[in-house]
Coordinates of C-alpha atoms and ligand atoms in Angstrom, one line a residue:
M1 CA 0.0 0.0 0.0
A2 CA 1.2 3.5 -0.8
Y3 CA 1.1 6.4 1.6
K4 CA -0.1 9.7 0.4
F5 CA 1.4 13.0 1.6
K6 CA 0.6 16.6 1.1
C7 CA 2.6 19.8 1.7
I8 CA 0.7 22.2 3.8
N9 CA 2.7 25.1 2.3
C10 CA 2.4 24.6 -1.4
G11 CA -0.1 21.7 -1.6
D12 CA 2.2 19.4 -3.5
I13 CA 1.0 15.8 -3.4
S14 CA 3.5 12.9 -3.1
Y15 CA 3.3 9.2 -2.6
S16 CA 5.5 6.7 -0.9
A17 CA 5.6 3.0 -0.3
A18 CA 8.2 3.4 2.5
P19 CA 7.3 2.3 6.0
L20 CA 5.6 4.9 8.0
E21 CA 8.4 5.5 10.5
L22 CA 10.8 6.5 7.7
Q23 CA 8.3 8.8 6.1
K24 CA 6.8 10.3 9.2
F25 CA 7.2 14.0 8.6
P26 CA 9.2 14.5 5.5
L27 CA 9.9 18.0 4.1
C28 CA 8.5 19.2 0.8
E29 CA 10.9 18.6 -2.1
K30 CA 9.6 21.8 -3.8
C31 CA 9.4 24.3 -1.0
G32 CA 10.8 22.7 2.1
G33 CA 7.5 23.1 3.9
T34 CA 5.9 20.6 6.3
V35 CA 4.5 17.5 4.6
L36 CA 1.6 15.7 6.3
R37 CA 0.2 12.3 5.6
V38 CA -3.2 12.3 3.9
Q39 CA -3.6 8.6 3.5
P40 CA -4.1 6.9 5.9
P41 CA -5.4 10.0 7.7
M42 CA -3.4 11.5 10.6
K43 CA -4.9 11.7 14.0
L44 CA -5.2 15.1 15.6
G45 CA -2.4 14.4 18.0
E46 CA -0.1 13.4 15.1
I47 CA -0.9 16.6 13.3
L48 CA -0.1 18.7 16.5
I49 CA 3.2 17.0 16.8
A50 CA 4.0 17.4 13.1
L51 CA 3.3 21.1 13.4
G52 CA 5.7 21.3 16.3
I53 CA 2.9 22.5 18.7
M54 CA 3.5 19.7 21.1
S55 CA 5.9 16.8 21.7
E56 CA 5.3 13.0 21.4
Q57 CA 5.8 12.9 25.2
D58 CA 3.0 15.4 25.7
L59 CA 0.6 13.3 23.6
K60 CA 1.6 10.1 25.4
R61 CA 0.9 11.8 28.8
A62 CA -2.4 13.1 27.6
L63 CA -3.5 9.6 26.3
E64 CA -2.6 8.2 29.7
V65 CA -4.7 10.8 31.4
Q66 CA -7.5 10.1 28.9
E67 CA -7.4 6.4 29.7
K68 CA -7.8 7.0 33.4
M69 CA -10.7 9.4 33.1
T70 CA -14.2 8.1 33.8
E71 CA -15.8 10.7 31.6
H72 CA -14.5 10.6 28.0
L73 CA -13.1 13.9 26.8
V74 CA -12.1 14.3 23.1
I75 CA -8.4 14.6 22.8
G76 CA -8.5 18.2 21.6
R77 CA -10.4 19.4 24.6
L78 CA -8.2 17.3 27.0
L79 CA -5.0 18.9 25.5
I80 CA -6.4 22.3 26.2
K81 CA -7.4 21.3 29.7
L82 CA -3.9 20.1 30.4
N83 CA -2.5 23.3 29.0
L84 CA -0.5 21.5 26.3
I85 CA -2.0 23.5 23.5
G86 CA -4.0 26.6 23.1
R87 CA -7.5 27.1 21.5
N88 CA -6.1 28.7 18.4
E89 CA -3.6 25.9 17.9
L90 CA -6.4 23.3 18.2
E91 CA -8.4 25.2 15.6
R92 CA -5.5 25.3 13.3
A93 CA -4.9 21.6 13.6
L94 CA -8.6 20.8 13.2
Q95 CA -8.7 23.0 10.0
I96 CA -5.7 21.1 8.6
Q97 CA -7.3 17.8 9.5
R98 CA -10.5 18.7 7.7
D99 CA -8.6 19.9 4.6
M100 CA -6.6 16.7 4.5
L101 CA -9.8 14.6 4.7
S102 CA -11.6 16.6 2.0
G103 CA -8.5 16.8 -0.2
A104 CA -8.9 20.5 -0.4
Q105 CA -6.0 22.9 -0.6
V106 CA -4.6 23.8 2.8
Q107 CA -4.3 27.5 3.3
Ligands
ZN201 ZN1 5.7 22.4 -0.6

């Protein structure tokens, strides 16, 4: 199966059959911008890490907290509650996630 990637800067689409770990967050060959995975779709946490908004450790910590909670809180809200991200950063990541899923150009 091939992985599909898209540059969030220039919108360039690329494909790779390389294992996910090797192609995690490659840079755009055309503009050097951040390239995100379109297929299979990235989770919100992965997008936040790729954008440099939070670290993998932050996400791991949040997922551990989420597991222990009796009331389920969506990851975005939980990250804000834990002060790991801001509201604007969440909005930006959600916008990118929507654009990735719809295949539209990311602004
Ligand atoms: Zn680019």
